[in-house]
């Protein structure tokens, strides 16, 4: 099987004609804690071992793809048009060839990437993942993240892990056609975990990870020992994540990266990515650890280090590495604000725990609507979203435009605007209508016990609605009467808070219910 057969197999029965003027998608970059180093199949980027990464939240690539009106592809990165003969553009165009309907289909690809490209910061991972996601939107394929992961892998192996936030394991699989070699998100979170990017050199590396990886496999006399080392490290990493044992996580990740670089040093000719700065920083970290600081590093195919530490040591780490870029892969969003029935703050709790113990907490539900005038009569249509199947509860159910929890110290309005942007890519001015309290218990043992603020805003009819695939599976506009009818006829298809929240919206818009 070659790449093209693989793509055709995954896209079997999907549209070959574009469904939208343009497709846009954001994919986070990811950093491997247990590395992918070596392929068993170079055509399909099938790895020798499984690997495990953590995604970098808002750091990554946002790509928009449309059909080009010129007689060639046009590729721009951060606003600069790329020379189509550059290695970067040639690789990208070879990948795009897999998706062209005919040889005269050309694409306009605009990528905004907020990490240095080609400096061992996993820009190829988020770059190829964003391209796949944008093509999925453009052609309306409606692919799951798992299917997109299979496609992303064909562009760059590590892209298979860039379709989710949080911890992701790329399972190596055993099938020859690679259909079982894809990313799988882990359920565990770790709100206190921090990643620090220490960039000594943001220049494009002269030796690509692709060449170094293959050279290591073919020439290192020690490569045969890698799968066992990787398997042992992966076990430690999984266990550490489950127990939230930071020392075990940091030790396994650091040792894994050092072993990968040790293998590279034994390749012929040797592959060396470390620079004097890199080694000096490693020594500084080992010294700090001896002095009691819980700080570890990992390193990819570049001279820069990624530090691993916990929130409690943030200020200290910032002082020690003033240029550091800090990422909170699980955000502070993982704590909810506990309130009483009058919305007075009582404290905060970990999101999952609050849902396990049915603790009353502050939430919000946003409704975005548009007006439709037919035969002189004004009708209201509401933008609904279908929750991602992997959500911690109510996965796959339909609900209002976006719902979430404010962080401590964040106003409901600011939180609603933030999440509307993150989930649907929309900026809409919102009115707060009021709140209600409800409790619903789910089959998986979790409960929603929320004080839910309802917000309403009108869509401007212009902004593209871009779904965040880690949160939202699909969206649609539904006319108010049809929604009221469906909520009574098929309540099992909707989240339990939609109906009471919608009541406030109907009152506000003076729509009879
Ligand atoms: C060191 O995914 O860039 O970052 O599949 O050839 O495109 P290709 O390789 P790529 O390799 C990444 C290697 C790494 C480790 C990792 O991310 O797991």
Short mmCIF file of C-alpha atoms in Angstrom, two decimals, residues 2-225:
data_model
loop_
_atom_site.label_atom_id
_atom_site.label_comp_id
_atom_site.label_asym_id
_atom_site.label_seq_id
_atom_site.Cartn_x
_atom_site.Cartn_y
_atom_site.Cartn_z
CA UNK A 2 1.31 3.46 -0.80
CA UNK A 3 0.25 6.86 0.58
CA UNK A 4 -2.28 7.45 -2.18
CA UNK A 5 -4.00 4.06 -1.63
CA UNK A 6 -4.12 4.84 2.07
CA UNK A 7 -5.77 8.24 1.47
CA UNK A 8 -8.25 6.73 -1.00
CA UNK A 9 -9.16 4.05 1.53
CA UNK A 10 -9.77 6.56 4.33
CA UNK A 11 -11.74 8.93 2.08
CA UNK A 12 -13.79 6.18 0.38
CA UNK A 13 -17.30 7.50 -0.40
CA UNK A 14 -16.40 11.05 0.70
CA UNK A 15 -16.96 14.11 -1.43
CA UNK A 16 -14.40 14.88 -4.13
CA UNK A 17 -15.86 18.36 -4.70
CA UNK A 18 -15.20 21.26 -2.37
CA UNK A 19 -18.21 22.08 -0.17
CA UNK A 20 -17.05 25.42 1.18
CA UNK A 21 -15.11 28.36 -0.16
CA UNK A 22 -12.37 27.71 2.37
CA UNK A 23 -11.52 25.36 5.22
CA UNK A 24 -9.75 26.48 8.39
CA UNK A 25 -8.32 24.42 11.21
CA UNK A 26 -6.07 24.93 14.24
CA UNK A 27 -3.82 22.10 15.41
CA UNK A 28 -1.65 22.33 18.52
CA UNK A 29 1.99 21.44 18.45
CA UNK A 30 2.93 18.41 20.56
CA UNK A 31 6.04 17.43 22.49
CA UNK A 32 6.88 13.76 22.83
CA UNK A 33 7.68 12.52 26.33
CA UNK A 34 8.30 9.04 24.89
CA UNK A 35 9.80 9.57 21.45
CA UNK A 36 8.96 8.31 17.99
CA UNK A 37 12.37 7.43 16.59
CA UNK A 38 12.42 4.95 13.72
CA UNK A 39 10.00 3.73 11.07
CA UNK A 40 9.09 0.22 10.10
CA UNK A 41 7.59 1.60 6.88
CA UNK A 42 8.99 4.86 5.48
CA UNK A 43 6.29 5.29 2.83
CA UNK A 44 3.42 5.29 5.36
CA UNK A 45 5.40 6.71 8.31
CA UNK A 46 4.63 3.61 10.37
CA UNK A 47 6.70 3.72 13.57
CA UNK A 48 8.77 0.95 15.13
CA UNK A 49 7.34 1.81 18.57
CA UNK A 50 4.42 3.64 20.11
CA UNK A 51 5.09 7.16 21.44
CA UNK A 52 3.42 9.50 23.90
CA UNK A 53 3.10 13.27 23.77
CA UNK A 54 1.51 16.25 25.41
CA UNK A 55 -0.04 18.98 23.25
CA UNK A 56 0.89 22.63 23.64
CA UNK A 57 -2.53 24.29 23.97
CA UNK A 58 -2.60 27.51 21.95
CA UNK A 59 0.84 27.01 20.37
CA UNK A 60 0.54 25.48 16.96
CA UNK A 61 -0.62 26.11 13.41
CA UNK A 62 -3.81 27.63 12.00
CA UNK A 63 -4.22 26.87 8.33
CA UNK A 64 -6.77 28.06 5.79
CA UNK A 65 -7.06 26.25 2.47
CA UNK A 66 -9.06 27.30 -0.58
CA UNK A 67 -8.84 26.49 -4.27
CA UNK A 68 -6.23 28.68 -5.93
CA UNK A 69 -7.37 30.94 -8.73
CA UNK A 70 -3.83 30.85 -10.18
CA UNK A 71 -2.34 28.02 -12.21
CA UNK A 72 -0.23 26.82 -9.32
CA UNK A 73 -0.33 26.27 -5.59
CA UNK A 74 0.25 29.29 -3.40
CA UNK A 75 1.70 28.68 0.02
CA UNK A 76 2.23 31.36 2.62
CA UNK A 77 3.52 31.03 6.15
CA UNK A 78 2.92 33.90 8.56
CA UNK A 79 2.07 36.14 5.61
CA UNK A 80 5.23 35.39 3.57
CA UNK A 81 4.77 33.66 0.22
CA UNK A 82 6.98 30.53 0.01
CA UNK A 83 9.24 29.70 -2.90
CA UNK A 84 7.59 26.60 -4.37
CA UNK A 85 11.04 25.08 -4.96
CA UNK A 86 12.03 25.23 -1.28
CA UNK A 87 12.27 21.87 0.52
CA UNK A 88 9.41 22.92 2.78
CA UNK A 89 7.09 23.72 -0.15
CA UNK A 90 8.10 20.64 -2.15
CA UNK A 91 7.26 18.34 0.79
CA UNK A 92 3.99 20.11 1.39
CA UNK A 93 2.96 19.98 -2.25
CA UNK A 94 3.77 16.27 -2.44
CA UNK A 95 1.38 15.83 0.45
CA UNK A 96 -1.29 18.00 -1.23
CA UNK A 97 -0.92 15.82 -4.37
CA UNK A 98 -2.61 13.06 -2.38
CA UNK A 99 -5.81 15.11 -2.21
CA UNK A 100 -6.08 16.75 -5.65
CA UNK A 101 -9.04 15.65 -7.74
CA UNK A 102 -7.08 16.19 -10.91
CA UNK A 103 -3.64 17.54 -11.73
CA UNK A 104 -5.04 21.03 -12.35
CA UNK A 105 -6.52 21.37 -8.86
CA UNK A 106 -4.35 23.93 -7.09
CA UNK A 107 -4.58 25.10 -3.52
CA UNK A 108 -4.04 28.35 -1.71
CA UNK A 109 -2.60 27.44 1.68
CA UNK A 110 -2.22 30.14 4.33
CA UNK A 111 -0.64 29.05 7.58
CA UNK A 112 -0.09 31.05 10.72
CA UNK A 113 2.29 29.30 13.03
CA UNK A 114 3.28 30.67 16.42
CA UNK A 115 6.36 28.53 17.12
CA UNK A 116 9.71 28.61 15.25
CA UNK A 117 9.62 26.37 12.17
CA UNK A 118 12.07 23.48 11.79
CA UNK A 119 13.88 24.10 15.06
CA UNK A 120 12.84 20.84 16.69
CA UNK A 121 9.64 22.34 18.10
CA UNK A 122 7.31 19.98 16.28
CA UNK A 123 6.20 22.46 13.66
CA UNK A 124 5.75 19.66 11.11
CA UNK A 125 3.36 17.91 13.51
CA UNK A 126 0.96 20.84 13.90
CA UNK A 127 1.58 21.97 10.29
CA UNK A 128 0.43 18.72 8.67
CA UNK A 129 -2.38 18.22 11.20
CA UNK A 130 -3.73 21.71 10.42
CA UNK A 131 -3.61 20.98 6.68
CA UNK A 132 -5.61 17.78 7.08
CA UNK A 133 -8.16 19.54 9.30
CA UNK A 134 -8.51 22.42 6.82
CA UNK A 135 -8.99 20.00 3.88
CA UNK A 136 -11.61 18.15 5.94
CA UNK A 137 -13.54 21.41 6.31
CA UNK A 138 -13.03 22.48 2.68
CA UNK A 139 -14.36 19.20 1.27
CA UNK A 140 -16.91 18.63 4.06
CA UNK A 141 -15.61 15.10 4.69
CA UNK A 142 -16.80 15.10 8.30
CA UNK A 143 -13.87 12.93 9.44
CA UNK A 144 -13.32 11.96 13.08
CA UNK A 145 -10.09 12.99 14.81
CA UNK A 146 -8.97 9.34 14.55
CA UNK A 147 -9.41 9.37 10.76
CA UNK A 148 -7.65 12.72 10.51
CA UNK A 149 -4.83 11.27 12.60
CA UNK A 150 -4.34 8.48 10.02
CA UNK A 151 -4.12 11.10 7.25
CA UNK A 152 -1.87 13.44 9.27
CA UNK A 153 0.59 10.58 9.86
CA UNK A 154 1.15 10.31 6.10
CA UNK A 155 2.44 13.91 6.10
CA UNK A 156 4.60 13.60 9.21
CA UNK A 157 4.50 10.84 11.80
CA UNK A 158 4.23 13.13 14.81
CA UNK A 159 1.22 14.90 13.22
CA UNK A 160 -0.84 11.83 14.16
CA UNK A 161 -0.69 13.12 17.78
CA UNK A 162 -1.68 16.74 17.00
CA UNK A 163 -5.46 16.32 16.70
CA UNK A 164 -6.09 16.46 20.43
CA UNK A 165 -5.08 18.53 23.42
CA UNK A 166 -3.58 16.85 26.50
CA UNK A 167 -1.74 13.52 26.55
CA UNK A 168 -1.91 11.51 23.34
CA UNK A 169 -0.47 8.08 22.64
CA UNK A 170 0.36 7.24 19.04
CA UNK A 171 -0.17 3.51 18.99
CA UNK A 172 2.33 1.89 16.64
CA UNK A 173 -0.17 -0.74 15.46
CA UNK A 174 0.74 -3.96 13.69
CA UNK A 175 -1.25 -3.82 10.43
CA UNK A 176 0.75 -3.58 7.24
CA UNK A 177 -1.58 -0.95 5.82
CA UNK A 178 -1.19 1.18 8.98
CA UNK A 179 -4.91 1.50 9.64
CA UNK A 180 -4.28 0.79 13.33
CA UNK A 181 -1.39 3.25 13.62
CA UNK A 182 -2.97 6.42 14.96
CA UNK A 183 -3.22 8.79 17.92
CA UNK A 184 -5.44 7.96 20.89
CA UNK A 185 -6.06 10.64 23.53
CA UNK A 186 -5.53 9.66 27.17
CA UNK A 187 -8.34 10.54 29.56
CA UNK A 188 -6.00 11.71 32.32
CA UNK A 189 -5.32 15.39 32.87
CA UNK A 190 -2.63 17.07 34.95
CA UNK A 191 -3.59 20.71 35.62
CA UNK A 192 -0.35 21.53 37.48
CA UNK A 193 1.95 20.29 34.71
CA UNK A 194 3.97 22.98 32.95
CA UNK A 195 6.17 22.84 29.84
CA UNK A 196 8.84 25.50 29.35
CA UNK A 197 10.31 26.08 25.90
CA UNK A 198 13.89 27.26 26.11
CA UNK A 199 14.87 28.43 22.66
CA UNK A 200 18.62 28.97 22.18
CA UNK A 201 18.48 28.74 18.43
CA UNK A 202 15.37 29.23 16.34
CA UNK A 203 17.18 28.72 13.02
CA UNK A 204 15.98 25.98 10.70
CA UNK A 205 18.04 22.85 11.42
CA UNK A 206 20.39 21.63 8.71
CA UNK A 207 19.62 17.94 9.29
CA UNK A 208 15.91 17.08 9.17
CA UNK A 209 14.47 14.74 11.78
CA UNK A 210 13.34 12.52 8.92
CA UNK A 211 16.90 11.96 7.64
CA UNK A 212 18.39 11.64 11.11
CA UNK A 213 15.76 9.10 12.12
CA UNK A 214 16.33 6.92 9.07
CA UNK A 215 20.10 7.19 9.36
CA UNK A 216 19.90 6.08 12.99
CA UNK A 217 17.78 3.05 12.12
CA UNK A 218 20.08 2.02 9.29
CA UNK A 219 23.49 2.66 10.83
CA UNK A 220 23.42 2.77 14.63
CA UNK A 221 24.75 -0.53 16.03
CA UNK A 222 22.57 0.12 19.09
CA UNK A 223 19.24 0.73 17.37
CA UNK A 224 18.15 -2.87 18.12
CA UNK A 225 18.05 -1.94 21.82
#
